[in-house]
Amino acid sequence: MTEQGEGRIDASRNGNVPKSDGVPIDAWPQSGSGLLTFASAFRVQWRQWWPYYAMMAPGLIFFVVWHYVPIWEAKMAFEQVRIIPPNIWVGLKNFQTLFASPIFYQVLANTLIISAMKIVFVFPVPIMVALLLNEIRSGKLRGAIQSAIYLPHFLSWVVIAAVFIALLSPTDGAVNQIAQAMGFEPVNYMTNTGTIRWVLVVSEIWRSAGWDSLLYLAAIFAIDPQLYDAAEMDGANRWQKIWYVTIPGIVPTIATLFILNMGMFLSADLNQVINMQNAVNASTIDILDTYVYRLGLSTGEYALATAAGLFKAVIGMVLILVSHTVSKRLTGKGVW
Amino acid sequence: MAIKTRRTPLERIEYVIIVSTLLLLTVFTLQPLLNLLALSFTAPENVAGFSGLSIFPDGFSADVWILLLQHPNVQRGIFNSVWMTATSVMIGVLFTALMAWGMSRPRLPGRRLIFMMVLITIVFEPGIIPDYFLMKRLGLLNTPWSVILYKAISAWYLIILIRFFEEIPKELLEAAELDGANPFQTFFMVVLPLAKPALATIALFYFVLHWNEFFRAMIYLNDQSKWPLQVVLRQFVIEGDKVAIVGANNANNNIGIAQINIRALKAGMILITILPVLAIYPLILKFFTKGTMSGAVKG
């Protein structure tokens, strides 16, 4: 692929500078070469590559504007915001204010609790769904079930929250009607601080269990069928085959996804919470993201909100990098 | 496992349990949606007693749908959602493809640097307040462009396309060059036609992403007339703001809103919002499933 000779052949054949990939790598200045060489090499390179940079330009501009300028804007976390600019640099004062406020710890605790609940109760569900789906012999039946349970993955959290509000309504929601038929008192799950976190867990299962099972199912399909045949020869029954062949086969996938989930620990899903939140349940499901949103865009505490956002971003980045590294070490699979 | 021949009664019972569990999951997934669909078509006089468990309309009436489709807020929502999503998808696909093409050239000077720059954006998000101030500084607040252009290119989809372009046979590109094509011609006349399946997949990714977007629209757009459908739905159903749909009882509604139950109206509103996703769901399934499966196995 990267033979240097090829470019020279091209160049001599066409008698001009080839347009794609053809320029020999050694057209770049070697170490110790002079400025003149560099300039001429640059010209040669530029003549060949400018169309590609031109095509990439809009994308590069988008990336710089939407991802790198906000990093610069985030310096607000270290400033006192004034109505009449410029802002005053105050160093870590905003962070001190933040870390001194009891609400911040309340919010942090909520975030950690909700994330932990999701890891414990949501994470295993798609694995079980994939194991069950794999046991279905008829491809048509499996396909039908899959197309149905994938659907919620493609709905927005606004829609899912609206569906759950209807589903959990104390007067005419399906859940309470079943509960009442069995002799229980109706519960307003959405405005009950004891149940609302479970609403988050269950709605997350509703949304993602089907679709996430696809990843595990793909891993199961990649397992060598001979292993199953061998297990069968040894007289293994269904559960033994699942336990000794299927599960070991998907452990790397499970590990990767688990570690990645850990990396997202501080992101308890803004879109979910912001749509499920109401005046009554807010105290239990107020997470870092909604706190930043409220502090900044409703209360106007821009500097403090930016500081809280930056705290989350930095911890989140560290968690993702660590989990990526761990994942790569353990399973050879990373995120990128 | 095709070699399986004899089955013991125990295995049959096991199989029945497995299938029933999955069917139960299917019911749990679909019933809430079907219930809302039935509710939206139920005759107004029966809505009050309509069970949350039923999936068939009790009597039939399309009043809810007629009213919603005639309602100016909903019409504007549909209009805004459609054009904003369409524009976002076109911008996303075109610029992602252009950028991916450049980045897929193995000898592009600065390739590694640009790659690093893209990866960093996946890991580090400075937060919503800096984003908001950036929009304000650019004068995009309260314009649809703040929602459309915001993160117009997804780093993930970009990486998927780069991987795809890298696998285009070199000979094809060289042949195009020998025929005298410049890089632009090569891209538009050779690469893009080859990449049609990949581009369709990316387009669907962007479609779902942008159609479901509500947060940016909610914080950037003050003006109700600019709201996409998701925000109209949110205002009406989640915030419980009845004025959004019911109030301002305008003369161009043939059906009196008073006769229509709010509960049925909300159900209809939810379904209108997900209709486009349902309409292209078979396509979504085909492309997404294939992409995710191959991605997972390769990964």
XYZ file of C-alpha atoms in Angstrom:
635
model
C 0.000 0.000 0.000
C 2.663 2.496 0.879
C 5.414 1.604 -1.575
C 7.410 4.697 -2.302
C 8.370 3.576 -5.767
C 4.875 3.658 -7.101
C 4.598 7.422 -6.952
C 7.812 7.867 -8.906
C 6.555 5.573 -11.629
C 3.322 7.533 -11.805
C 5.144 10.815 -11.915
C 7.452 9.763 -14.720
C 4.583 8.311 -16.671
C 2.360 11.354 -16.547
C 5.145 13.857 -16.562
C 3.466 15.886 -13.843
C 2.719 15.667 -10.159
C 0.299 12.819 -9.548
C -2.946 13.835 -7.966
C -3.565 11.180 -5.385
C -1.434 9.343 -2.862
C 1.329 9.223 -5.414
C 3.938 11.633 -4.088
C 6.813 9.768 -2.482
C 6.960 10.215 1.238
C 10.535 11.384 0.972
C 9.286 14.593 -0.609
C 8.908 15.705 2.987
C 12.042 17.328 4.367
C 14.275 14.931 6.205
C 15.711 15.970 9.535
C 18.457 18.520 9.152
C 17.296 19.863 5.818
C 17.146 23.591 5.271
C 14.261 25.993 5.195
C 14.375 26.182 1.424
C 13.910 22.434 1.082
C 11.017 22.631 3.489
C 9.338 25.383 1.524
C 9.647 23.575 -1.777
C 8.519 20.300 -0.239
C 5.561 22.125 1.236
C 4.693 23.511 -2.181
C 4.791 20.061 -3.724
C 2.654 18.657 -0.932
C 0.220 21.522 -1.071
C -0.242 21.220 -4.816
C -1.176 17.590 -4.360
C -3.289 17.802 -1.243
C -5.118 21.118 -1.317
C -8.281 19.609 -2.883
C -8.569 17.220 0.030
C -8.120 19.978 2.589
C -10.687 22.025 0.678
C -13.179 19.163 0.921
C -12.442 18.706 4.604
C -12.649 22.403 5.390
C -16.356 22.613 6.314
C -16.010 19.599 8.580
C -12.888 20.951 10.223
C -14.561 24.306 10.756
C -17.589 22.610 12.365
C -15.338 20.647 14.673
C -13.344 23.685 15.737
C -16.427 25.866 16.226
C -18.676 23.385 18.029
C -16.100 21.495 20.036
C -13.026 23.637 20.543
C -14.467 27.135 20.923
C -16.727 25.888 23.783
C -13.622 24.628 25.567
C -12.355 28.195 25.412
C -15.753 29.520 26.526
C -15.563 27.205 29.525
C -12.969 29.539 31.040
C -16.055 31.234 32.459
C -15.857 28.673 35.241
C -12.859 30.593 36.570
C -14.437 34.004 36.234
C -16.930 36.241 37.898
C -19.528 36.993 35.237
C -20.429 40.665 35.015
C -23.256 42.284 33.113
C -20.810 44.763 31.662
C -17.840 42.834 30.249
C -15.072 42.016 30.842
C -15.503 39.277 33.400
C -13.075 39.156 36.307
C -10.719 36.223 36.754
C -11.352 34.665 40.162
C -9.415 31.417 39.896
C -10.984 28.493 41.714
C -13.489 30.548 43.707
C -16.488 29.176 41.802
C -15.353 25.633 42.460
C -14.976 26.439 46.162
C -18.520 27.809 46.236
C -19.731 24.723 44.431
C -17.961 22.259 46.713
C -19.239 24.125 49.748
C -22.881 23.818 48.750
C -24.882 20.937 50.186
C -27.091 20.798 47.079
C -24.065 19.886 44.987
C -23.443 16.790 47.105
C -27.114 15.899 47.051
C -27.050 16.087 43.252
C -23.801 14.140 43.029
C -25.241 11.450 45.287
C -28.389 11.230 43.138
C -26.269 10.863 40.017
C -24.178 8.085 41.552
C -27.216 6.245 42.934
C -29.108 6.363 39.635
C -26.034 5.248 37.668
C -25.397 2.416 40.096
C -29.032 1.292 39.887
C -28.793 1.282 36.116
C -25.592 -0.776 36.139
C -27.124 -3.342 38.499
C -30.641 -3.588 37.062
C -30.446 -2.434 33.450
C -27.079 -3.755 32.324
C -27.796 -7.528 32.651
C -31.182 -7.401 30.905
C -29.965 -7.279 27.279
C -27.573 -10.145 27.992
C -30.489 -12.277 29.173
C -32.623 -11.181 26.248
C -29.847 -12.155 23.816
C -29.444 -15.565 25.484
C -33.185 -16.171 25.232
C -33.375 -14.958 21.633
C -30.551 -17.293 20.699
C -32.573 -20.240 21.930
C -35.418 -19.554 19.503
C -35.180 -22.004 16.661
C -37.529 -20.353 14.188
C -35.781 -17.479 12.453
C -39.113 -15.866 11.572
C -40.340 -15.784 15.162
C -37.011 -14.431 16.353
C -37.053 -11.764 13.641
C -40.575 -10.684 14.588
C -39.732 -10.418 18.281
C -36.568 -8.506 17.498
C -38.273 -5.971 15.232
C -40.780 -5.286 17.983
C -38.361 -4.899 20.870
C -35.889 -2.742 18.932
C -38.474 -0.031 18.309
C -38.222 2.036 21.525
C -34.507 2.589 20.913
C -35.469 4.941 18.089
C -37.931 7.037 20.068
C -36.961 10.269 21.793
C -37.020 10.588 25.558
C -39.848 13.097 25.218
C -41.973 10.390 23.639
C -40.849 7.712 26.095
C -41.574 9.948 29.075
C -44.999 10.754 27.635
C -45.701 7.031 27.141
C -44.641 6.249 30.703
C -46.709 9.061 32.160
C -49.752 7.503 30.447
C -48.727 3.958 31.408
C -48.243 4.864 35.080
C -51.229 7.151 35.490
C -52.925 6.428 38.840
C -56.410 6.572 37.342
C -56.254 4.926 33.922
C -52.697 3.664 33.459
C -52.203 -0.002 32.654
C -49.855 -0.649 35.581
C -52.245 0.630 38.229
C -55.191 -1.127 36.623
C -53.362 -4.432 36.921
C -52.324 -3.581 40.477
C -55.906 -2.711 41.403
C -57.224 -5.910 39.866
C -54.851 -7.757 42.174
C -56.114 -5.776 45.143
C -53.369 -3.149 45.528
C -53.907 0.569 46.053
C -53.030 2.698 43.016
C -49.686 4.498 43.262
C -48.708 7.672 41.453
C -45.267 6.482 40.438
C -44.288 9.740 38.761
C -44.820 11.894 41.831
C -43.514 9.504 44.417
C -39.960 10.084 45.544
C -39.667 6.436 46.479
C -40.616 5.064 43.062
C -39.377 7.625 40.562
C -35.858 6.196 40.384
C -37.384 2.849 39.531
C -39.326 4.564 36.778
C -35.965 5.685 35.401
C -34.633 2.131 35.596
C -37.681 0.508 34.004
C -38.014 3.089 31.253
C -34.334 2.635 30.466
C -34.928 -1.121 30.178
C -37.950 -0.484 27.964
C -35.889 1.722 25.695
C -32.615 -0.156 25.460
C -32.983 -3.828 26.422
C -34.029 -4.975 22.964
C -31.566 -2.983 20.963
C -28.587 -3.600 23.246
C -29.253 -7.332 23.038
C -28.271 -7.038 19.375
C -24.634 -6.500 20.310
C -24.575 -9.611 22.464
C -26.483 -11.582 19.853
C -23.860 -10.644 17.272
C -21.179 -11.896 19.639
C -23.103 -15.143 20.160
C -23.432 -15.679 16.409
C -19.674 -15.287 16.107
C -19.083 -18.270 18.425
C -17.745 -21.306 16.569
C -20.685 -23.748 16.045
C -18.295 -26.679 16.481
C -18.112 -25.808 20.173
C -21.857 -26.452 20.482
C -21.570 -29.713 18.567
C -18.760 -30.829 20.831
C -20.768 -29.892 23.931
C -23.713 -31.852 22.573
C -21.505 -34.905 22.011
C -20.538 -34.640 25.654
C -24.227 -34.765 26.491
C -24.678 -31.142 27.512
C -28.246 -29.925 27.917
C -29.522 -26.453 26.998
C -28.407 -24.770 30.218
C -25.012 -26.419 30.226
C -24.435 -25.238 26.670
C -25.412 -21.698 27.660
C -23.250 -21.816 30.741
C -20.145 -23.476 29.308
C -20.153 -22.277 25.687
C -22.316 -19.214 25.087
C -21.505 -17.169 28.180
C -17.714 -17.672 27.990
C -18.003 -16.732 24.315
C -19.558 -13.356 25.028
C -17.583 -12.452 28.152
C -15.262 -10.109 26.204
C -18.275 -8.213 24.833
C -19.849 -8.073 28.290
C -16.593 -6.792 29.779
C -16.173 -4.105 27.131
C -19.708 -2.827 27.481
C -19.561 -2.965 31.266
C -16.384 -0.934 31.357
C -17.821 1.574 28.912
C -20.897 1.909 31.077
C -18.645 2.644 34.030
C -17.062 5.383 31.951
C -20.454 7.061 31.629
C -21.043 6.951 35.365
C -21.586 10.680 35.807
C -23.935 10.918 32.828
C -27.147 9.529 34.199
C -28.886 10.650 30.988
C -29.979 14.276 30.954
C -32.681 13.723 28.335
C -34.355 10.997 30.338
C -34.331 12.824 33.640
C -35.328 16.216 32.288
C -38.498 14.701 30.828
C -39.374 12.587 33.848
C -38.739 15.352 36.352
C -41.516 17.294 38.053
C -41.838 19.562 41.045
C -42.509 16.672 43.424
C -39.875 14.148 42.387
C -37.097 16.611 41.517
C -35.206 16.190 44.783
C -34.607 12.470 44.208
C -33.672 12.533 40.541
C -31.894 15.851 40.242
C -28.606 14.850 38.594
C -25.480 16.830 37.729
C -26.728 17.572 34.215
C -30.121 18.890 35.284
C -28.410 20.834 38.080
C -26.143 22.543 35.544
C -29.122 23.250 33.315
C -31.201 24.730 36.115
C -28.355 26.687 37.690
C -27.243 28.149 34.380
C -30.238 28.606 32.189
C -33.001 29.118 34.754
C -31.219 30.845 37.654
C -28.592 32.650 35.597
C -25.659 31.474 37.737
C -23.553 31.051 34.615
C -20.119 30.828 36.196
C -21.198 28.358 38.862
C -23.056 26.228 36.323
C -20.053 26.190 34.012
C -17.868 25.123 36.927
C -20.251 22.257 37.727
C -20.339 21.281 34.056
C -16.561 21.368 33.858
C -16.284 19.224 36.984
C -18.512 16.644 35.328
C -16.649 16.885 32.017
C -13.221 16.370 33.565
C -14.273 13.460 35.789
C -16.211 11.991 32.864
C -13.206 12.267 30.580
C -10.958 10.562 33.128
C -13.523 7.768 33.599
C -13.846 7.197 29.859
C -10.084 7.190 29.280
C -9.535 4.810 32.193
C -12.308 2.480 31.083
C -11.035 2.556 27.512
C -7.541 1.625 28.660
C -8.803 -1.100 30.977
C -11.029 -2.458 28.221
C -8.134 -2.555 25.801
C -5.887 -4.290 28.316
C -8.436 -6.914 29.288
C -10.165 -7.708 26.050
C -8.145 -6.071 23.295
C -11.253 -4.070 22.429
C -11.525 -0.379 23.014
C -13.929 2.327 22.077
C -11.950 3.591 19.130
C -27.676 -26.246 16.085
C -29.427 -27.967 13.262
C -28.258 -31.439 14.225
C -30.714 -31.462 17.119
C -33.151 -34.328 16.658
C -34.908 -35.753 19.730
C -36.467 -33.501 22.326
C -37.435 -34.539 25.805
C -40.669 -33.235 27.350
C -38.596 -31.164 29.769
C -36.861 -29.440 26.884
C -40.197 -28.650 25.317
C -41.427 -27.030 28.501
C -38.211 -25.064 28.698
C -38.721 -23.902 25.146
C -42.270 -22.811 25.867
C -41.049 -20.822 28.882
C -38.346 -19.143 26.807
C -40.751 -18.185 24.035
C -43.357 -16.952 26.523
C -40.789 -14.772 28.311
C -39.806 -13.150 25.040
C -43.424 -12.700 23.990
C -44.095 -11.065 27.348
C -41.237 -8.678 26.660
C -42.714 -7.962 23.239
C -46.090 -7.203 24.810
C -44.421 -4.969 27.389
C -42.733 -3.092 24.539
C -45.668 -2.696 22.188
C -48.744 -2.585 24.425
C -48.211 0.974 25.719
C -47.890 2.266 22.152
C -50.852 0.287 20.821
C -52.932 1.428 23.787
C -52.228 5.066 22.927
C -53.037 4.417 19.275
C -56.373 2.822 20.226
C -57.083 5.646 22.657
C -56.534 8.267 19.964
C -59.173 6.609 17.755
C -61.696 5.921 20.519
C -65.051 7.686 20.279
C -64.986 10.817 22.514
C -67.819 9.632 24.786
C -65.911 6.438 25.634
C -62.518 7.996 26.342
C -63.265 8.660 30.007
C -63.639 4.973 30.810
C -61.054 3.695 28.327
C -58.813 1.096 29.926
C -55.066 1.475 29.911
C -54.857 -2.200 29.011
C -56.952 -2.223 25.873
C -55.380 -2.120 22.439
C -58.589 -1.773 20.428
C -60.505 1.512 20.074
C -63.838 1.672 21.887
C -66.086 3.020 19.163
C -64.357 4.878 16.379
C -63.608 8.537 15.866
C -60.815 10.314 14.007
C -61.657 13.626 15.703
C -58.416 13.702 17.662
C -56.329 13.293 14.557
C -58.338 15.811 12.540
C -58.117 18.336 15.327
C -54.396 17.835 15.826
C -53.581 17.954 12.140
C -55.618 21.154 11.786
C -54.070 22.777 14.804
C -51.680 25.593 13.853
C -49.156 24.700 16.588
C -48.995 21.096 15.420
C -48.824 22.074 11.762
C -45.989 24.468 12.470
C -44.306 21.767 14.549
C -44.514 19.267 11.719
C -43.265 21.840 9.229
C -40.356 22.875 11.460
C -39.412 19.308 12.315
C -39.450 18.205 8.700
C -37.389 20.999 7.229
C -34.961 21.180 10.129
C -34.383 17.429 10.085
C -34.036 17.331 6.299
C -31.529 20.184 6.307
C -29.563 18.682 9.191
C -29.379 15.302 7.486
C -28.190 16.779 4.194
C -25.561 18.943 5.865
C -24.506 16.066 8.098
C -24.166 13.500 5.320
C -22.440 15.783 2.816
C -19.884 17.264 5.191
C -19.267 13.996 7.016
C -18.600 12.286 3.688
C -16.290 15.071 2.474
C -14.319 15.091 5.687
C -14.177 11.305 5.901
C -12.877 11.134 2.344
C -9.961 13.417 3.139
C -9.220 11.604 6.385
C -9.332 8.214 4.708
C -6.366 9.081 2.451
C -3.524 7.282 4.206
C -0.833 9.789 3.282
C -2.700 13.006 3.926
C -0.262 15.232 5.820
C -1.652 15.958 9.276
C -3.987 12.976 9.206
C -3.009 11.750 12.664
C -3.365 15.201 14.140
C -6.872 15.621 12.716
C -7.801 12.164 13.925
C -6.670 13.030 17.451
C -8.630 16.256 17.260
C -11.790 14.312 16.397
C -11.253 11.696 19.115
C -10.762 14.341 21.801
C -14.224 15.701 21.064
C -15.734 12.296 21.846
C -14.123 12.225 25.262
C -14.423 15.813 26.392
C -17.656 17.817 26.458
C -17.302 21.212 28.113
C -21.003 21.403 28.942
C -24.211 23.130 27.992
C -23.479 26.589 29.338
C -20.402 27.217 27.126
C -22.444 25.879 24.182
C -25.215 28.309 24.995
C -22.858 31.260 25.194
C -21.198 30.264 21.934
C -24.614 30.298 20.235
C -25.327 33.669 21.774
C -21.983 35.070 20.633
C -22.562 33.804 17.096
C -25.997 35.437 17.086
C -27.665 32.098 16.399
C -29.869 32.032 19.496
C -33.555 31.781 18.657
C -32.813 30.877 15.036
C -33.369 27.353 13.695
C -29.708 27.313 12.655
C -28.616 27.014 16.261
C -30.342 23.630 16.286
C -29.421 22.560 12.754
C -25.748 23.447 12.765
C -25.068 22.499 16.353
C -22.535 19.675 16.134
C -23.433 19.177 12.488
C -20.974 16.303 12.191
C -20.971 13.348 14.539
C -17.500 12.042 15.327
C -18.816 8.466 15.514
C -20.419 8.498 12.081
C -17.337 10.203 10.703
C -15.167 7.339 11.931
C -17.582 4.769 10.445
C -17.345 6.478 7.041
C -13.557 6.790 7.212
C -13.345 3.034 7.771
C -15.659 2.494 4.809
C -13.713 4.776 2.462
C -10.445 3.144 3.436
C -11.702 -0.086 1.957
C -12.438 1.286 -1.494
C -10.044 -0.497 -3.876
C -7.097 1.696 -4.759
C -7.205 0.561 -8.388
C -10.570 2.220 -8.934
C -9.264 5.560 -7.760
C -6.131 5.250 -9.850
C -8.182 4.391 -12.892
C -10.230 7.544 -12.374
C -7.062 9.594 -12.116
C -5.619 8.115 -15.265
C -8.813 9.179 -16.993
C -7.952 12.695 -15.920
C -10.353 13.097 -13.007
C -9.341 15.641 -10.383
C -9.900 14.775 -6.694
C -13.297 16.465 -6.687
C -14.466 14.504 -9.704
C -13.090 11.304 -8.211
C -15.027 11.968 -5.022
C -18.355 12.879 -6.565
C -18.312 10.494 -9.532
C -16.494 7.434 -8.188
C -16.455 7.454 -4.388
C -19.961 8.716 -3.597
C -21.783 6.259 -5.890
C -19.745 3.425 -4.394
C -20.594 4.573 -0.900
C -24.370 4.682 -1.394
C -25.177 1.975 1.201
C -22.848 3.533 3.766
C -24.283 6.984 3.072
C -27.831 5.676 3.438
C -26.918 4.207 6.812
C -25.345 7.460 7.971
C -28.355 9.400 6.681
C -30.662 7.225 8.790
C -28.421 7.677 11.826
C -28.631 11.438 11.372
C -32.354 11.291 10.706
C -33.104 9.539 14.000
C -30.681 11.789 15.865
C -32.152 15.025 14.545
C -35.799 13.999 14.500
C -35.557 13.088 18.177
C -33.679 16.213 19.175
C -35.553 18.379 21.620
C -33.079 19.662 24.166
C -31.260 22.156 21.968
C -34.524 23.325 20.433
C -35.889 23.754 23.937
C -33.019 25.863 25.234
C -32.084 27.775 22.070
C -35.516 28.614 20.613
C -37.690 30.982 22.633
C -40.127 31.562 19.854
C -42.964 29.009 19.889
C -43.441 29.308 16.143
C -39.952 27.849 15.611
C -40.475 24.784 17.766
C -40.108 21.322 16.282
C -42.714 18.656 17.044
C -40.791 17.181 19.978
C -40.885 20.473 21.858
C -44.597 20.967 21.095
C -45.220 17.451 22.443
C -43.117 18.155 25.495
C -44.908 21.396 26.241
C -48.341 19.820 25.909
C -47.881 16.371 27.466
C -44.960 16.626 29.855
C -45.280 20.190 31.043
C -49.059 19.720 30.997
C -49.425 23.088 29.280
C -52.902 22.731 27.825
C -52.742 26.164 26.271
C -50.200 24.774 23.802
C -52.855 22.762 22.007
C -56.218 23.422 23.559
C -56.185 27.098 24.459
C -56.618 29.963 22.036
C -59.759 28.269 20.813
C -59.464 29.359 17.230
C -62.233 29.443 14.714
C -60.507 27.296 12.112
C -61.031 24.182 14.219
C -64.186 22.529 12.998
C -64.405 20.260 15.999
C -65.016 21.874 19.334
C -62.046 21.189 21.598
C -64.380 20.987 24.564
C -65.775 17.705 23.269
C -62.386 16.123 22.962
C -60.779 14.478 25.915
C -57.327 15.787 26.778
C -56.141 12.250 27.388
C -56.979 11.167 23.832
C -55.469 14.359 22.483
C -52.194 13.651 24.263
C -52.163 10.114 22.885
C -52.635 11.442 19.365
C -49.876 13.995 19.862
C -47.407 11.286 20.949
C -48.240 9.199 17.887
C -47.925 12.090 15.445
C -44.437 12.671 16.800
C -43.302 9.095 16.220
C -45.100 8.562 12.914
C -42.106 9.331 10.656
C -39.888 6.966 12.633
C -42.518 4.225 12.296
C -42.869 4.961 8.587
C -39.221 4.287 7.829
C -38.794 1.676 10.545
C -38.295 -1.228 8.097
C -35.431 0.690 6.481
C -33.991 1.579 9.870
C -34.086 -2.068 10.917
C -32.377 -3.228 7.767
C -29.498 -0.760 7.835
C -28.999 -0.356 11.568
C -29.142 -4.032 12.351
C -26.644 -4.905 9.655
C -24.324 -2.093 10.690
C -24.480 -2.907 14.372
C -24.036 -6.635 13.819
C -20.970 -6.280 11.620
C -19.583 -3.580 13.864
C -19.932 -5.768 16.928
C -18.315 -8.796 15.328
C -15.431 -6.830 13.863
C -14.990 -4.547 16.892
